[in-house]
Amino acid sequence: MSSETADTTYAEGYSLENDWRPLAIAGGIVGLVGILAMAAPVVTGLSVSVALGALLVVGGIVHGVHAFTARGWRGSIWQVALAIVSALAGLAVLAAPAVALVTLTVALVAYLFVDGIVELGMALWMGAAPGRTSIAVSGVISLLLAGLLWAGFPATAAWAIGLLVGVSLLVTGLSMVSVAMASRPIEDVTPPATEPRGAA
C-alpha cells in the first residue's frame, strides 16, 4: 500500500478519498454555524454561559454520586466538597448568565495577555530560528486584542465570547472542507489514444 493511500485509509476500510463528501458537508455546516454565531454574538455568548452552567451542575451531580457510592473512601469528603462547589457555581451561572459572560470575558483577556507575553518571549528565545517572526506577530496580535477588549470592558463582554466561538467554528469548518477537497481522488482526464488514420 502506498504512503498516500495509507494516509487517507483508516480502520474498517474507511477511505477519505472515497468519503470526502460527508466531511466537506459537515465542514460546511460547522462553518455556517460559525457565521451565524458571529452574526449574533450576544446570543452565542449567553448560550456558552448557559452551557457552562449546565456542565458545572452535571459535574456536581457526578461528584456527589461518586461520593455516595464510595463512602468508605478517604477522599469522599473532597468529592462532597467538589460536588457542592460545582453545583452551586453552575446554579449561579444559570441564574445570571450575563454576569458569567463578564467573568468569561475577563478570563479571555487574561489568556490573550499571557499568550502574547509567552509568544513574544519565545520569539526572543528562538533567536534567528525559522518561524520567529510569525510567532512574534501572533504574540503582538494577542496583546493588541487583549488591550482592545480591556479598553472597551465591560461593553465588550456582550460580544467578545460569542465572536470568538463563531470565529473558531468558522475556521474549523473551513479546515474540514479544505481537508476534504484535498483528499478528492484525481480524475484521469487523459484522452484515449486513437489509432492512426491509415491503420487497417
mmCIF file of C-alpha atoms in Angstrom:
data_model
loop_
_atom_site.group_PDB
_atom_site.id
_atom_site.type_symbol
_atom_site.label_atom_id
_atom_site.label_comp_id
_atom_site.label_asym_id
_atom_site.label_seq_id
_atom_site.Cartn_x
_atom_site.Cartn_y
_atom_site.Cartn_z
ATOM 1 C CA MET A 1 0.000 0.000 0.000
ATOM 2 C CA SER A 2 1.424 3.390 -0.960
ATOM 3 C CA SER A 3 2.048 6.095 1.636
ATOM 4 C CA GLU A 4 -0.630 8.336 0.036
ATOM 5 C CA THR A 5 -3.234 5.593 0.338
ATOM 6 C CA ALA A 6 -2.173 4.857 3.896
ATOM 7 C CA ASP A 7 -2.653 8.498 4.870
ATOM 8 C CA THR A 8 -6.293 8.542 3.780
ATOM 9 C CA THR A 9 -7.295 4.979 4.689
ATOM 10 C CA TYR A 10 -8.356 4.182 8.240
ATOM 11 C CA ALA A 11 -9.753 1.347 10.282
ATOM 12 C CA GLU A 12 -12.523 -0.836 8.906
ATOM 13 C CA GLY A 13 -11.833 0.174 5.320
ATOM 14 C CA TYR A 14 -12.698 3.865 5.686
ATOM 15 C CA SER A 15 -11.110 5.881 2.899
ATOM 16 C CA LEU A 16 -11.182 9.659 2.870
ATOM 17 C CA GLU A 17 -10.618 9.587 -0.884
ATOM 18 C CA ASN A 18 -13.986 7.853 -1.336
ATOM 19 C CA ASP A 19 -15.837 9.536 1.545
ATOM 20 C CA TRP A 20 -14.633 13.123 1.256
ATOM 21 C CA ARG A 21 -18.122 14.482 0.543
ATOM 22 C CA PRO A 22 -19.547 13.864 4.057
ATOM 23 C CA LEU A 23 -16.529 15.625 5.569
ATOM 24 C CA ALA A 24 -16.981 18.562 3.193
ATOM 25 C CA ILE A 25 -20.691 18.792 4.011
ATOM 26 C CA ALA A 26 -20.001 18.592 7.764
ATOM 27 C CA GLY A 27 -17.356 21.291 7.425
ATOM 28 C CA GLY A 28 -19.767 23.489 5.518
ATOM 29 C CA ILE A 29 -22.391 23.088 8.253
ATOM 30 C CA VAL A 30 -19.880 23.867 11.009
ATOM 31 C CA GLY A 31 -18.716 26.928 9.085
ATOM 32 C CA LEU A 32 -22.315 28.085 8.612
ATOM 33 C CA VAL A 33 -22.959 27.711 12.347
ATOM 34 C CA GLY A 34 -19.835 29.786 12.947
ATOM 35 C CA ILE A 35 -21.134 32.544 10.665
ATOM 36 C CA LEU A 36 -24.484 32.520 12.477
ATOM 37 C CA ALA A 37 -22.676 32.689 15.826
ATOM 38 C CA MET A 38 -20.675 35.684 14.609
ATOM 39 C CA ALA A 39 -23.860 37.342 13.357
ATOM 40 C CA ALA A 40 -25.449 37.045 16.822
ATOM 41 C CA PRO A 41 -22.502 37.131 19.274
ATOM 42 C CA VAL A 42 -24.617 38.154 22.261
ATOM 43 C CA VAL A 43 -26.921 35.148 21.890
ATOM 44 C CA THR A 44 -23.905 32.907 21.322
ATOM 45 C CA GLY A 45 -22.125 34.230 24.395
ATOM 46 C CA LEU A 46 -25.172 33.740 26.610
ATOM 47 C CA SER A 47 -25.568 30.229 25.202
ATOM 48 C CA VAL A 48 -21.969 29.468 26.132
ATOM 49 C CA SER A 49 -22.632 30.711 29.665
ATOM 50 C CA VAL A 50 -25.749 28.561 29.992
ATOM 51 C CA ALA A 51 -23.902 25.526 28.647
ATOM 52 C CA LEU A 52 -21.073 26.121 31.121
ATOM 53 C CA GLY A 53 -23.540 26.371 33.984
ATOM 54 C CA ALA A 54 -25.243 23.141 32.941
ATOM 55 C CA LEU A 55 -21.892 21.349 32.744
ATOM 56 C CA LEU A 56 -20.958 22.544 36.221
ATOM 57 C CA VAL A 57 -24.258 21.270 37.629
ATOM 58 C CA VAL A 58 -23.796 17.901 35.917
ATOM 59 C CA GLY A 59 -20.227 17.753 37.237
ATOM 60 C CA GLY A 60 -21.512 18.424 40.745
ATOM 61 C CA ILE A 61 -24.065 15.630 40.427
ATOM 62 C CA VAL A 62 -21.368 13.225 39.225
ATOM 63 C CA HIS A 63 -19.099 14.109 42.146
ATOM 64 C CA GLY A 64 -21.995 13.680 44.556
ATOM 65 C CA VAL A 65 -22.940 10.262 43.183
ATOM 66 C CA HIS A 66 -19.332 9.115 43.365
ATOM 67 C CA ALA A 67 -19.018 10.329 46.952
ATOM 68 C CA PHE A 68 -22.194 8.436 47.900
ATOM 69 C CA THR A 69 -21.077 5.199 46.243
ATOM 70 C CA ALA A 70 -17.578 5.398 47.775
ATOM 71 C CA ARG A 71 -18.460 6.345 51.335
ATOM 72 C CA GLY A 72 -15.639 4.240 52.762
ATOM 73 C CA TRP A 73 -13.007 6.055 50.711
ATOM 74 C CA ARG A 74 -10.935 8.716 52.485
ATOM 75 C CA GLY A 75 -11.299 11.099 49.556
ATOM 76 C CA SER A 76 -15.086 11.017 49.619
ATOM 77 C CA ILE A 77 -15.191 14.199 51.717
ATOM 78 C CA TRP A 78 -13.375 16.003 48.920
ATOM 79 C CA GLN A 79 -15.848 14.591 46.435
ATOM 80 C CA VAL A 80 -18.687 16.032 48.506
ATOM 81 C CA ALA A 81 -16.955 19.416 48.652
ATOM 82 C CA LEU A 82 -16.386 19.407 44.899
ATOM 83 C CA ALA A 83 -19.997 18.411 44.319
ATOM 84 C CA ILE A 84 -21.297 21.297 46.411
ATOM 85 C CA VAL A 85 -18.954 23.902 44.892
ATOM 86 C CA SER A 86 -19.558 22.726 41.320
ATOM 87 C CA ALA A 87 -23.332 22.569 41.706
ATOM 88 C CA LEU A 88 -23.552 25.980 43.383
ATOM 89 C CA ALA A 89 -21.300 27.556 40.744
ATOM 90 C CA GLY A 90 -23.399 26.008 37.984
ATOM 91 C CA LEU A 91 -26.647 27.234 39.503
ATOM 92 C CA ALA A 92 -25.162 30.724 39.919
ATOM 93 C CA VAL A 93 -24.163 30.788 36.251
ATOM 94 C CA LEU A 94 -27.599 29.575 35.170
ATOM 95 C CA ALA A 95 -29.266 32.187 37.374
ATOM 96 C CA ALA A 96 -27.167 35.045 35.934
ATOM 97 C CA PRO A 97 -25.594 34.057 32.605
ATOM 98 C CA ALA A 98 -24.808 37.689 31.755
ATOM 99 C CA VAL A 99 -22.629 38.018 34.864
ATOM 100 C CA ALA A 100 -20.877 34.783 33.961
ATOM 101 C CA LEU A 101 -20.294 36.197 30.475
ATOM 102 C CA VAL A 102 -18.462 39.154 32.026
ATOM 103 C CA THR A 103 -16.297 36.756 34.032
ATOM 104 C CA LEU A 104 -15.524 34.718 30.921
ATOM 105 C CA THR A 105 -14.511 37.888 29.095
ATOM 106 C CA VAL A 106 -12.065 38.790 31.876
ATOM 107 C CA ALA A 107 -10.638 35.272 31.634
ATOM 108 C CA LEU A 108 -10.322 35.698 27.849
ATOM 109 C CA VAL A 109 -8.439 38.987 28.259
ATOM 110 C CA ALA A 110 -6.096 37.370 30.784
ATOM 111 C CA TYR A 111 -5.499 34.416 28.453
ATOM 112 C CA LEU A 112 -4.721 36.651 25.458
ATOM 113 C CA PHE A 113 -2.356 38.764 27.557
ATOM 114 C CA VAL A 114 -0.433 35.767 28.909
ATOM 115 C CA ASP A 115 -0.391 34.133 25.468
ATOM 116 C CA GLY A 116 1.038 37.299 23.903
ATOM 117 C CA ILE A 117 3.780 37.610 26.523
ATOM 118 C CA VAL A 118 4.720 33.935 26.167
ATOM 119 C CA GLU A 119 4.853 34.085 22.375
ATOM 120 C CA LEU A 120 6.977 37.236 22.375
ATOM 121 C CA GLY A 121 9.309 35.640 24.903
ATOM 122 C CA MET A 122 9.524 32.520 22.772
ATOM 123 C CA ALA A 123 10.321 34.621 19.690
ATOM 124 C CA LEU A 124 13.179 36.330 21.543
ATOM 125 C CA TRP A 125 14.460 32.989 22.838
ATOM 126 C CA MET A 126 14.427 31.475 19.338
ATOM 127 C CA GLY A 127 16.996 33.940 18.042
ATOM 128 C CA ALA A 128 17.321 33.660 14.269
ATOM 129 C CA ALA A 129 15.433 30.350 14.032
ATOM 130 C CA PRO A 130 12.827 29.964 11.243
ATOM 131 C CA GLY A 131 9.288 30.921 12.264
ATOM 132 C CA ARG A 132 10.413 33.510 14.788
ATOM 133 C CA THR A 133 8.684 36.383 13.002
ATOM 134 C CA SER A 134 5.306 34.614 12.740
ATOM 135 C CA ILE A 135 5.373 33.751 16.448
ATOM 136 C CA ALA A 136 6.258 37.337 17.329
ATOM 137 C CA VAL A 137 3.431 38.674 15.131
ATOM 138 C CA SER A 138 0.995 36.251 16.781
ATOM 139 C CA GLY A 139 2.107 37.489 20.199
ATOM 140 C CA VAL A 140 1.642 41.127 19.227
ATOM 141 C CA ILE A 141 -1.844 40.377 17.866
ATOM 142 C CA SER A 142 -2.787 38.611 21.126
ATOM 143 C CA LEU A 143 -1.617 41.616 23.158
ATOM 144 C CA LEU A 144 -3.494 44.041 20.902
ATOM 145 C CA LEU A 145 -6.700 42.004 21.206
ATOM 146 C CA ALA A 146 -6.310 41.845 24.986
ATOM 147 C CA GLY A 147 -5.777 45.611 25.106
ATOM 148 C CA LEU A 148 -8.774 46.359 22.881
ATOM 149 C CA LEU A 149 -11.074 44.067 24.840
ATOM 150 C CA TRP A 150 -9.928 45.526 28.154
ATOM 151 C CA ALA A 151 -10.208 49.108 26.884
ATOM 152 C CA GLY A 152 -13.848 48.529 25.925
ATOM 153 C CA PHE A 153 -14.704 46.469 29.012
ATOM 154 C CA PRO A 154 -17.409 45.802 30.188
ATOM 155 C CA ALA A 155 -19.168 46.616 26.909
ATOM 156 C CA THR A 156 -17.002 44.060 25.080
ATOM 157 C CA ALA A 157 -18.371 41.315 27.340
ATOM 158 C CA ALA A 158 -21.581 41.373 25.330
ATOM 159 C CA TRP A 159 -19.945 40.126 22.125
ATOM 160 C CA ALA A 160 -16.352 39.001 22.725
ATOM 161 C CA ILE A 161 -17.008 35.375 23.733
ATOM 162 C CA GLY A 162 -19.705 34.867 21.100
ATOM 163 C CA LEU A 163 -17.498 36.308 18.376
ATOM 164 C CA LEU A 164 -14.571 34.118 19.443
ATOM 165 C CA VAL A 165 -16.736 30.989 19.364
ATOM 166 C CA GLY A 166 -18.073 31.944 15.928
ATOM 167 C CA VAL A 167 -14.585 32.543 14.516
ATOM 168 C CA SER A 168 -13.394 29.236 15.963
ATOM 169 C CA LEU A 169 -16.286 27.335 14.398
ATOM 170 C CA LEU A 170 -15.784 29.066 11.049
ATOM 171 C CA VAL A 171 -12.069 28.247 10.972
ATOM 172 C CA THR A 172 -12.787 24.642 11.970
ATOM 173 C CA GLY A 173 -15.394 24.287 9.227
ATOM 174 C CA LEU A 174 -13.097 25.782 6.594
ATOM 175 C CA SER A 175 -10.264 23.453 7.629
ATOM 176 C CA MET A 176 -12.587 20.439 7.346
ATOM 177 C CA VAL A 177 -13.667 21.499 3.869
ATOM 178 C CA SER A 178 -10.045 22.090 2.898
ATOM 179 C CA VAL A 179 -9.016 18.592 4.041
ATOM 180 C CA ALA A 180 -11.957 17.041 2.211
ATOM 181 C CA MET A 181 -11.254 18.877 -1.039
ATOM 182 C CA ALA A 182 -7.565 17.982 -0.864
ATOM 183 C CA SER A 183 -8.453 14.296 -0.397
ATOM 184 C CA ARG A 184 -10.590 14.039 -3.524
ATOM 185 C CA PRO A 185 -9.327 11.434 -5.979
ATOM 186 C CA ILE A 186 -7.668 12.921 -9.034
ATOM 187 C CA GLU A 187 -9.713 12.061 -12.107
ATOM 188 C CA ASP A 188 -7.875 10.860 -15.184
ATOM 189 C CA VAL A 189 -8.666 13.368 -17.927
ATOM 190 C CA THR A 190 -6.153 11.993 -20.444
ATOM 191 C CA PRO A 191 -7.983 11.463 -23.784
ATOM 192 C CA PRO A 192 -7.976 7.891 -25.067
ATOM 193 C CA ALA A 193 -5.359 7.057 -27.656
ATOM 194 C CA THR A 194 -6.690 6.973 -31.249
ATOM 195 C CA GLU A 195 -5.452 4.724 -33.993
ATOM 196 C CA PRO A 196 -3.655 6.272 -36.979
ATOM 197 C CA ARG A 197 -5.910 7.018 -39.934
ATOM 198 C CA GLY A 198 -4.054 4.631 -42.218
ATOM 199 C CA ALA A 199 -4.376 1.674 -39.827
ATOM 200 C CA ALA A 200 -6.420 -1.240 -41.120
#
